[in-house]
Amino acid sequence: MAFAIVVGAQWGDEGKGKVVDYYAAQADIVVRFNGGANAGHTIVSGGKKFAFHHVPSGVLYPEKINIIGNGVVLEPKKFFEELSQLDAVGIKPNIRISPRVHLVMPYHMALDGAEEGKKGALAAGTTMRGIGPCYSDKAARFGIRVGELLQPALFKEKLHTMHTLKVKLLKEVYGIDFKQTEDEIYKQYTEYGKKLAPFVAETGEILADALAKKKKVLFEGAQATMLDIDHGMYPFGTSSNTSAGGACTGAGVGPTAIDEVVGVVKVYTSRVGTGPLPTELNDATGQAIRDKGGEYGTTTGRPRRIGWLDLPTLRYAARVNGLTGLAFTRLDTLSGVKTVQICTHYELDGKKLLTPPASYTDIARCKPIYKSFAGWEDIGADKWRACAKAGFKSLPKEAQVYLKYISDEVGVPIYVVGVGAARDDTIILKDVFSKKA
Ligand code: IMP
């Protein structure tokens, strides 16, 4: 099979980077289709640490094509910082950017903070990268696209309209003096335009050609299902379609092209940002998991909220994404906990709910009902790695029971189990690219 999507099945930070990195090694093309600099993942390669926000995970392989699809919003400054990191170690990645990608402008970043400040209890706790305001402009057909940056007269005209409007909006509605002048932004962004020009290409055509030639293409989701603008816990999510359908609209391929959809599942729950989290652990167990797992945000450094695994969310993610496989991560992090819990369903107004209700106010009232499982021992890094080599059956028995229960309940087979941070610490039960096309 040739076209595979990887998405987060929970609230983000499931460890997609590691799973994507594994598949990227086999793919011919790696595609980002949603989000922007709000995403953050760290890749360690050849002893060097890279902090990426926009660039697809295939960038460390010069022979692979890396596509930034039309569904992404690009913050040029951050993008070029990422390229500099690669340049410093002599890597010239093969990146193609759709001309349909929308640009995050400096006023979007100012508006992100201003809007959050006015939302009170409904603030999502954004990454402040201007994501919401940029996607708002896109939907309002006010946005500026990469392709337009390459047409200086058009760009100047659009910037003039938008800058005038946003300065007024920031001042009169939010009481903020936006300092950057139209001229400064014009100069800065036309410079970016010159540097972006060599990367711009009809990425949809590249993918159509790849489909015809049965190439291996990996669609790398940013954020996660419960942050999806349509299917997530509105309004406490992000502003793009993070679920599998977003790969089609955000890259310009039809749904019939997709062969596999892998949902990455951390074996417990974590999230950054606000909003109800039914299985949240505000106790010593939650803190212990946070510390053991180093659960602090890559983009913001914020401590992540921790909770038990939540099956209603996973059943929902399986449905919304059409998951064909599960990639579990962090089995080692959850080890050493004597008794672990899984939320099997919620109770709301005397009813049993197998998936989350649509409204966050109802989710906040849901009572999580748990099933207890015996925990598994922390066997130490060397033994976890040995398990990765020996396969699923070598895992502690209790961990096997836990994972199989989740897979059975969700009705999706296990493809991957992660037992440590490195690429080798991974058990592959089924490889999305090894099947015959
Ligand atoms: P925004 O995408 O910056 O607008 O943030 C909206 C919500 O999504 C906030 O709750 C963020 O914490 C969350 N969020 C955005 N990007 C990520 C991510 O990559 N991982 C986890 N949460 C994210």
Short mmCIF file of C-alpha atoms and ligand atoms in Angstrom, two decimals:
data_model
loop_
_atom_site.label_atom_id
_atom_site.label_comp_id
_atom_site.label_asym_id
_atom_site.label_seq_id
_atom_site.Cartn_x
_atom_site.Cartn_y
_atom_site.Cartn_z
CA MET A 1 0.00 0.00 0.00
CA ALA A 2 1.35 3.37 -0.90
CA PHE A 3 -0.53 6.28 0.68
CA ALA A 4 -0.62 6.32 4.48
CA ILE A 5 -1.81 8.94 6.93
CA VAL A 6 -0.55 9.20 10.51
CA VAL A 7 -2.68 11.23 12.93
CA GLY A 8 -2.78 11.81 16.65
CA ALA A 9 -5.78 9.99 18.12
CA GLN A 10 -5.97 12.03 21.33
CA TRP A 11 -5.01 15.60 22.31
CA GLY A 12 -1.62 15.93 20.63
CA ASP A 13 1.87 15.06 21.83
CA GLU A 14 1.14 11.34 21.50
CA GLY A 15 4.66 10.79 20.21
CA LYS A 16 3.69 11.02 16.54
CA GLY A 17 7.21 12.25 15.74
CA LYS A 18 8.74 8.89 16.52
CA VAL A 19 6.12 6.93 14.56
CA VAL A 20 6.30 9.34 11.64
CA ASP A 21 10.10 9.23 11.74
CA TYR A 22 9.98 5.45 11.45
CA TYR A 23 7.62 5.50 8.45
CA ALA A 24 9.40 8.50 6.88
CA ALA A 25 12.54 6.40 6.59
CA GLN A 26 10.66 4.15 4.13
CA ALA A 27 8.56 6.77 2.34
CA ASP A 28 9.45 8.47 -0.94
CA ILE A 29 7.46 11.58 -0.06
CA VAL A 30 6.47 13.05 3.31
CA VAL A 31 3.61 15.55 3.42
CA ARG A 32 2.47 18.08 6.04
CA PHE A 33 -1.18 18.95 5.49
CA ASN A 34 -2.37 21.05 8.44
CA GLY A 35 -1.31 23.44 11.17
CA GLY A 36 1.82 25.54 11.20
CA ALA A 37 4.40 26.62 13.73
CA ASN A 38 2.02 25.56 16.53
CA ALA A 39 3.29 22.03 15.94
CA GLY A 40 6.59 21.14 17.44
CA HIS A 41 8.67 18.03 17.37
CA THR A 42 12.20 17.24 18.25
CA ILE A 43 14.18 14.77 16.20
CA VAL A 44 17.54 13.47 17.33
CA SER A 45 19.72 12.31 14.47
CA GLY A 46 23.45 11.63 14.36
CA GLY A 47 23.72 12.98 17.93
CA LYS A 48 22.21 16.33 16.87
CA LYS A 49 18.91 17.67 18.15
CA PHE A 50 16.55 19.42 15.71
CA ALA A 51 13.45 21.38 16.78
CA PHE A 52 11.04 21.43 13.86
CA HIS A 53 7.72 23.22 13.47
CA HIS A 54 6.82 23.31 9.77
CA VAL A 55 9.11 21.04 7.89
CA PRO A 56 7.97 17.48 7.24
CA SER A 57 9.81 14.67 9.00
CA GLY A 58 11.56 13.49 5.85
CA VAL A 59 13.87 16.52 5.78
CA LEU A 60 16.81 14.67 7.22
CA TYR A 61 16.84 12.45 4.11
CA PRO A 62 17.99 14.56 1.15
CA GLU A 63 16.64 12.03 -1.37
CA LYS A 64 13.05 12.34 -0.16
CA ILE A 65 10.56 14.94 -1.30
CA ASN A 66 9.00 16.90 1.58
CA ILE A 67 5.74 18.64 0.80
CA ILE A 68 4.16 21.50 2.71
CA GLY A 69 0.59 21.15 1.52
CA ASN A 70 -2.04 23.82 0.97
CA GLY A 71 -3.69 23.10 4.35
CA VAL A 72 -0.64 24.38 6.25
CA VAL A 73 -0.19 27.98 7.41
CA LEU A 74 3.42 29.10 7.10
CA GLU A 75 5.32 31.47 9.37
CA PRO A 76 8.30 32.30 7.13
CA LYS A 77 10.63 33.41 9.93
CA LYS A 78 10.27 30.09 11.75
CA PHE A 79 10.51 28.15 8.51
CA PHE A 80 13.85 29.73 7.64
CA GLU A 81 15.12 29.13 11.19
CA GLU A 82 14.40 25.44 10.65
CA LEU A 83 16.28 25.50 7.35
CA SER A 84 19.25 27.16 9.10
CA GLN A 85 19.41 24.32 11.61
CA LEU A 86 19.63 21.89 8.71
CA ASP A 87 22.10 24.06 6.80
CA ALA A 88 24.38 24.14 9.85
CA VAL A 89 24.87 20.38 9.51
CA GLY A 90 25.13 20.44 5.74
CA ILE A 91 21.62 19.15 4.95
CA LYS A 92 19.86 20.68 1.95
CA PRO A 93 16.35 19.26 2.22
CA ASN A 94 14.19 18.71 -0.82
CA ILE A 95 11.12 20.79 0.14
CA ARG A 96 8.15 21.72 -2.05
CA ILE A 97 5.61 24.30 -0.85
CA SER A 98 2.16 24.66 -2.33
CA PRO A 99 1.43 28.17 -3.65
CA ARG A 100 -1.93 27.77 -1.89
CA VAL A 101 -0.33 27.76 1.58
CA HIS A 102 -1.50 30.74 3.65
CA LEU A 103 1.02 33.06 5.28
CA VAL A 104 1.03 33.82 8.98
CA MET A 105 1.53 37.58 9.15
CA PRO A 106 2.88 39.58 12.12
CA TYR A 107 -0.59 40.99 12.82
CA HIS A 108 -1.94 37.43 13.15
CA MET A 109 0.40 36.87 16.05
CA ALA A 110 -0.70 40.12 17.72
CA LEU A 111 -4.35 39.17 17.20
CA ASP A 112 -3.83 35.68 18.65
CA GLY A 113 -2.91 37.17 22.03
CA ALA A 114 -5.57 39.89 21.79
CA GLU A 115 -8.39 37.42 21.01
CA GLU A 116 -7.29 34.95 23.69
CA GLY A 117 -7.30 37.81 26.20
CA LYS A 118 -10.96 38.53 25.42
CA LYS A 119 -12.21 34.95 25.48
CA GLY A 120 -12.04 34.52 29.24
CA ALA A 121 -12.89 30.94 30.24
CA LEU A 122 -13.22 29.99 26.56
CA ALA A 123 -9.57 30.74 25.76
CA ALA A 124 -7.94 27.59 24.37
CA GLY A 125 -4.49 28.47 25.70
CA THR A 126 -3.05 28.79 22.19
CA THR A 127 0.60 28.55 21.22
CA MET A 128 0.45 32.28 20.23
CA ARG A 129 1.75 31.50 16.74
CA GLY A 130 -1.10 33.34 15.03
CA ILE A 131 -2.79 30.12 13.93
CA GLY A 132 -6.44 31.00 14.66
CA PRO A 133 -6.31 34.50 13.12
CA CYS A 134 -4.52 33.17 10.02
CA TYR A 135 -7.08 30.40 9.41
CA SER A 136 -9.86 32.94 10.14
CA ASP A 137 -8.58 35.14 7.33
CA LYS A 138 -8.31 32.10 5.06
CA ALA A 139 -11.95 31.17 5.70
CA ALA A 140 -13.05 34.80 5.32
CA ARG A 141 -11.14 34.91 2.00
CA PHE A 142 -8.96 37.67 3.38
CA GLY A 143 -5.75 35.66 3.62
CA ILE A 144 -2.49 36.08 1.75
CA ARG A 145 -1.11 32.97 0.09
CA VAL A 146 2.48 32.04 -0.72
CA GLY A 147 1.71 32.30 -4.43
CA GLU A 148 0.60 35.90 -3.95
CA LEU A 149 3.83 36.78 -2.20
CA LEU A 150 5.56 35.98 -5.47
CA GLN A 151 3.52 38.70 -7.23
CA PRO A 152 4.84 41.90 -5.58
CA ALA A 153 2.13 44.27 -6.90
CA LEU A 154 -0.68 41.98 -5.76
CA PHE A 155 1.01 41.36 -2.44
CA LYS A 156 1.44 45.11 -1.86
CA GLU A 157 -2.22 45.76 -2.55
CA LYS A 158 -3.48 42.95 -0.32
CA LEU A 159 -1.07 43.87 2.46
CA HIS A 160 -2.23 47.47 2.33
CA THR A 161 -5.87 46.43 2.78
CA MET A 162 -5.13 43.96 5.53
CA HIS A 163 -2.61 46.05 7.43
CA THR A 164 -4.94 49.06 7.52
CA LEU A 165 -7.78 46.91 8.75
CA LYS A 166 -5.84 44.93 11.34
CA VAL A 167 -4.11 48.00 12.83
CA LYS A 168 -7.54 49.56 13.29
CA LEU A 169 -8.99 46.36 14.72
CA LEU A 170 -6.12 45.92 17.16
CA LYS A 171 -6.30 49.55 18.27
CA GLU A 172 -10.03 50.18 18.42
CA VAL A 173 -11.31 46.80 19.55
CA TYR A 174 -8.43 45.42 21.57
CA GLY A 175 -6.62 48.63 22.60
CA ILE A 176 -3.29 47.41 21.23
CA ASP A 177 -0.83 49.61 19.32
CA PHE A 178 0.51 47.44 16.53
CA LYS A 179 3.92 48.88 15.81
CA GLN A 180 5.11 47.19 12.63
CA THR A 181 4.46 49.44 9.64
CA GLU A 182 3.09 48.28 6.32
CA ASP A 183 6.38 49.22 4.71
CA GLU A 184 8.45 47.18 7.17
CA ILE A 185 6.26 44.12 6.65
CA TYR A 186 6.32 44.57 2.89
CA LYS A 187 10.13 44.63 2.85
CA GLN A 188 10.46 41.72 5.26
CA TYR A 189 7.92 39.53 3.45
CA THR A 190 9.11 40.29 -0.11
CA GLU A 191 12.55 39.14 1.07
CA TYR A 192 10.94 35.96 2.39
CA GLY A 193 9.14 35.65 -0.96
CA LYS A 194 12.44 35.66 -2.86
CA LYS A 195 13.79 32.96 -0.58
CA LEU A 196 10.58 30.90 -0.75
CA ALA A 197 10.28 31.06 -4.56
CA PRO A 198 12.59 28.10 -5.32
CA PHE A 199 10.50 25.86 -3.06
CA VAL A 200 7.11 26.68 -4.56
CA ALA A 201 5.56 23.96 -6.74
CA GLU A 202 2.19 22.44 -7.70
CA THR A 203 2.36 19.91 -4.91
CA GLY A 204 -0.95 18.30 -5.86
CA GLU A 205 0.58 17.33 -9.20
CA ILE A 206 3.62 15.81 -7.51
CA LEU A 207 1.24 13.67 -5.43
CA ALA A 208 -0.88 12.67 -8.44
CA ASP A 209 2.29 11.54 -10.18
CA ALA A 210 3.37 9.63 -7.05
CA LEU A 211 -0.02 7.90 -6.97
CA ALA A 212 0.30 6.84 -10.61
CA LYS A 213 3.81 5.50 -9.97
CA LYS A 214 2.77 3.72 -6.75
CA LYS A 215 5.29 5.66 -4.68
CA LYS A 216 5.19 5.50 -0.89
CA VAL A 217 3.69 8.67 0.51
CA LEU A 218 3.36 9.51 4.18
CA PHE A 219 0.90 12.18 5.31
CA GLU A 220 2.06 13.50 8.64
CA GLY A 221 -0.70 14.98 10.80
CA ALA A 222 0.06 17.79 13.22
CA GLN A 223 -1.86 18.20 16.49
CA ALA A 224 -4.55 15.56 16.97
CA THR A 225 -8.15 14.44 16.55
CA MET A 226 -9.54 16.10 19.68
CA LEU A 227 -8.06 19.42 18.54
CA ASP A 228 -9.72 19.26 15.09
CA ILE A 229 -11.71 22.41 14.25
CA ASP A 230 -14.78 20.32 13.33
CA HIS A 231 -14.40 17.08 15.26
CA GLY A 232 -12.39 18.18 18.29
CA MET A 233 -13.62 19.62 21.54
CA TYR A 234 -14.71 22.99 20.17
CA PRO A 235 -13.66 25.69 21.06
CA PHE A 236 -10.69 24.21 22.95
CA GLY A 237 -8.83 22.96 19.91
CA THR A 238 -6.88 24.37 17.02
CA SER A 239 -8.12 25.93 13.78
CA SER A 240 -7.33 23.26 11.19
CA ASN A 241 -8.65 19.82 10.25
CA THR A 242 -6.22 17.64 12.13
CA SER A 243 -8.06 14.39 11.42
CA ALA A 244 -7.50 12.12 8.43
CA GLY A 245 -9.92 13.95 6.12
CA GLY A 246 -7.65 16.97 6.47
CA ALA A 247 -4.90 15.07 4.66
CA CYS A 248 -7.03 15.00 1.50
CA THR A 249 -8.19 18.60 1.58
CA GLY A 250 -4.87 19.85 2.96
CA ALA A 251 -2.72 18.18 0.33
CA GLY A 252 -5.01 18.00 -2.68
CA VAL A 253 -5.54 14.25 -3.02
CA GLY A 254 -8.84 12.40 -3.23
CA PRO A 255 -9.99 10.08 -0.41
CA THR A 256 -9.76 7.08 -2.76
CA ALA A 257 -5.95 7.52 -2.83
CA ILE A 258 -5.59 6.67 0.86
CA ASP A 259 -4.72 3.11 1.83
CA GLU A 260 -3.95 3.27 5.55
CA VAL A 261 -4.76 5.59 8.46
CA VAL A 262 -2.67 5.03 11.57
CA GLY A 263 -3.78 6.62 14.84
CA VAL A 264 -1.02 7.32 17.33
CA VAL A 265 -2.15 6.60 20.89
CA LYS A 266 -0.19 7.43 24.00
CA VAL A 267 -0.99 4.70 26.55
CA TYR A 268 -2.27 7.40 28.89
CA THR A 269 -3.75 10.84 28.16
CA SER A 270 -1.97 14.17 28.02
CA ARG A 271 -2.89 17.59 26.77
CA VAL A 272 -1.69 21.17 26.84
CA GLY A 273 -4.16 24.00 26.83
CA THR A 274 -7.53 24.38 28.47
CA GLY A 275 -10.93 22.67 28.32
CA PRO A 276 -12.42 19.68 30.14
CA LEU A 277 -10.34 16.52 30.34
CA PRO A 278 -12.53 13.82 31.92
CA THR A 279 -9.76 11.44 33.02
CA GLU A 280 -7.38 14.14 34.31
CA LEU A 281 -5.15 13.13 37.21
CA ASN A 282 -4.52 16.05 39.54
CA ASP A 283 -2.58 13.94 41.98
CA ALA A 284 0.80 12.39 42.74
CA THR A 285 0.30 9.67 40.10
CA GLY A 286 -0.31 12.34 37.43
CA GLN A 287 2.77 14.25 38.55
CA ALA A 288 4.90 11.10 38.58
CA ILE A 289 3.87 10.25 35.00
CA ARG A 290 4.51 13.87 33.93
CA ASP A 291 8.00 13.81 35.40
CA LYS A 292 8.90 10.36 34.16
CA GLY A 293 7.67 11.20 30.66
CA GLY A 294 9.14 14.72 30.57
CA GLU A 295 5.63 15.91 29.70
CA TYR A 296 6.35 19.58 29.01
CA GLY A 297 5.39 21.25 25.70
CA THR A 298 7.95 21.37 22.84
CA THR A 299 6.62 24.67 21.47
CA THR A 300 5.63 26.40 24.72
CA GLY A 301 7.40 24.52 27.55
CA ARG A 302 4.10 24.33 29.45
CA PRO A 303 3.54 21.33 31.77
CA ARG A 304 1.10 18.95 30.09
CA ARG A 305 -2.05 17.82 31.86
CA ILE A 306 -2.02 14.06 32.48
CA GLY A 307 -4.86 11.55 32.71
CA TRP A 308 -5.75 7.87 32.39
CA LEU A 309 -6.39 6.44 28.94
CA ASP A 310 -9.82 7.47 27.69
CA LEU A 311 -11.62 4.90 25.50
CA PRO A 312 -14.55 7.15 24.52
CA THR A 313 -12.04 9.48 22.87
CA LEU A 314 -10.30 6.60 21.09
CA ARG A 315 -13.54 5.04 19.79
CA TYR A 316 -14.44 8.47 18.48
CA ALA A 317 -11.00 8.93 16.89
CA ALA A 318 -11.29 5.51 15.23
CA ARG A 319 -14.60 6.55 13.69
CA VAL A 320 -13.73 10.09 12.68
CA ASN A 321 -10.41 9.09 11.09
CA GLY A 322 -11.38 5.66 9.76
CA LEU A 323 -8.34 4.24 11.57
CA THR A 324 -6.87 1.06 10.10
CA GLY A 325 -4.15 0.66 12.73
CA LEU A 326 -3.05 1.83 16.17
CA ALA A 327 0.48 2.94 17.05
CA PHE A 328 0.92 2.87 20.81
CA THR A 329 3.60 5.01 22.41
CA ARG A 330 5.11 5.45 25.88
CA LEU A 331 4.55 1.96 27.24
CA ASP A 332 7.80 2.42 29.17
CA THR A 333 6.64 5.74 30.67
CA LEU A 334 3.53 4.18 32.20
CA SER A 335 5.53 1.27 33.64
CA GLY A 336 6.06 1.01 37.39
CA VAL A 337 2.51 2.16 38.23
CA LYS A 338 0.97 -0.54 40.45
CA THR A 339 -2.60 -0.34 39.13
CA VAL A 340 -3.48 1.44 35.90
CA GLN A 341 -6.97 2.52 34.91
CA ILE A 342 -8.78 2.76 31.61
CA CYS A 343 -11.89 4.88 31.25
CA THR A 344 -14.28 2.49 29.47
CA HIS A 345 -17.20 4.93 29.09
CA TYR A 346 -18.74 8.07 30.53
CA GLU A 347 -21.93 8.50 32.50
CA LEU A 348 -24.01 11.58 31.82
CA ASP A 349 -27.49 12.22 33.24
CA GLY A 350 -27.90 8.52 33.98
CA LYS A 351 -26.89 7.46 30.45
CA LYS A 352 -23.88 5.40 29.39
CA LEU A 353 -21.84 7.15 26.67
CA LEU A 354 -19.33 5.19 24.58
CA THR A 355 -18.08 8.30 22.75
CA PRO A 356 -17.80 11.94 23.88
CA PRO A 357 -20.83 14.23 23.47
CA ALA A 358 -20.50 17.18 21.07
CA SER A 359 -20.63 19.97 23.62
CA TYR A 360 -17.74 20.75 25.94
CA THR A 361 -20.25 21.70 28.63
CA ASP A 362 -21.60 18.15 28.50
CA ILE A 363 -18.09 16.69 28.45
CA ALA A 364 -17.31 18.68 31.58
CA ARG A 365 -20.26 16.97 33.29
CA CYS A 366 -19.31 13.44 32.17
CA LYS A 367 -18.30 11.02 34.87
CA PRO A 368 -15.50 8.71 33.71
CA ILE A 369 -16.08 5.05 34.61
CA TYR A 370 -12.89 3.04 35.02
CA LYS A 371 -11.71 -0.52 34.72
CA SER A 372 -8.55 -1.38 36.67
CA PHE A 373 -5.63 -3.28 35.22
CA ALA A 374 -2.50 -4.62 36.89
CA GLY A 375 0.43 -2.35 36.01
CA TRP A 376 3.68 -3.62 34.53
CA GLU A 377 7.20 -3.43 35.83
CA ASP A 378 9.73 -0.91 34.57
CA ILE A 379 12.26 -3.35 33.16
CA GLY A 380 14.82 -0.62 32.31
CA ALA A 381 16.00 0.83 29.00
CA ASP A 382 18.11 -2.16 27.91
CA LYS A 383 15.33 -4.67 28.47
CA TRP A 384 12.77 -2.45 26.75
CA ARG A 385 15.07 -2.32 23.75
CA ALA A 386 15.44 -6.09 23.87
CA CYS A 387 11.61 -6.33 23.80
CA ALA A 388 11.59 -4.07 20.76
CA LYS A 389 13.81 -6.60 19.01
CA ALA A 390 12.02 -9.70 20.29
CA GLY A 391 8.49 -8.51 19.53
CA PHE A 392 5.08 -8.03 21.15
CA LYS A 393 5.04 -11.39 22.98
CA SER A 394 8.21 -10.46 24.89
CA LEU A 395 6.49 -7.49 26.54
CA PRO A 396 5.46 -7.83 30.21
CA LYS A 397 2.24 -9.88 30.21
CA GLU A 398 0.25 -7.14 31.99
CA ALA A 399 1.18 -4.65 29.26
CA GLN A 400 0.06 -7.09 26.55
CA VAL A 401 -3.32 -7.49 28.28
CA TYR A 402 -3.68 -3.69 28.56
CA LEU A 403 -2.89 -3.01 24.90
CA LYS A 404 -5.02 -5.87 23.55
CA TYR A 405 -7.97 -4.69 25.62
CA ILE A 406 -7.75 -1.21 24.09
CA SER A 407 -7.36 -2.55 20.55
CA ASP A 408 -10.36 -4.91 20.99
CA GLU A 409 -12.55 -2.19 22.47
CA VAL A 410 -11.70 0.26 19.70
CA GLY A 411 -11.90 -2.45 17.03
CA VAL A 412 -8.61 -1.47 15.39
CA PRO A 413 -5.52 -3.72 15.20
CA ILE A 414 -2.16 -2.84 16.73
CA TYR A 415 0.47 -1.84 14.18
CA VAL A 416 3.18 -0.35 16.41
CA VAL A 417 4.22 -0.32 20.07
CA GLY A 418 6.77 2.24 21.27
CA VAL A 419 8.82 1.30 24.35
CA GLY A 420 11.39 4.11 24.42
CA ALA A 421 12.49 7.36 22.84
CA ALA A 422 14.80 6.08 20.11
CA ARG A 423 13.74 4.76 16.73
CA ASP A 424 15.00 1.28 17.66
CA ASP A 425 12.72 1.16 20.69
CA THR A 426 9.76 0.26 18.51
CA ILE A 427 7.89 -2.99 17.89
CA ILE A 428 6.37 -3.13 14.42
CA LEU A 429 3.50 -5.59 14.13
CA LYS A 430 2.40 -4.40 10.73
CA ASP A 431 4.18 -2.08 8.36
CA VAL A 432 2.00 0.26 6.30
CA PHE A 433 4.41 0.36 3.39
CA SER A 434 5.39 -3.29 3.16
CA LYS A 435 2.08 -4.56 1.80
CA LYS A 436 1.89 -5.09 -1.96
CA ALA A 437 0.18 -2.17 -3.70
P1 IMP B 1 -3.30 27.03 18.48
O1 IMP B 1 -3.22 25.91 17.51
O2 IMP B 1 -1.96 27.68 18.76
O3 IMP B 1 -4.33 28.05 18.08
O4 IMP B 1 -3.78 26.45 19.89
C1 IMP B 1 -5.08 25.93 20.08
C2 IMP B 1 -5.07 24.75 21.04
O5 IMP B 1 -4.41 23.65 20.46
C3 IMP B 1 -4.35 25.03 22.36
O6 IMP B 1 -5.02 24.32 23.38
C4 IMP B 1 -2.98 24.44 22.13
O7 IMP B 1 -2.34 24.10 23.33
C5 IMP B 1 -3.32 23.22 21.28
N1 IMP B 1 -2.21 22.82 20.39
C6 IMP B 1 -1.81 23.44 19.27
N2 IMP B 1 -0.79 22.78 18.69
C7 IMP B 1 -0.55 21.71 19.45
C8 IMP B 1 0.38 20.61 19.34
O8 IMP B 1 1.18 20.50 18.40
N3 IMP B 1 0.30 19.68 20.34
C9 IMP B 1 -0.61 19.75 21.36
N4 IMP B 1 -1.50 20.75 21.48
C10 IMP B 1 -1.48 21.72 20.54
#
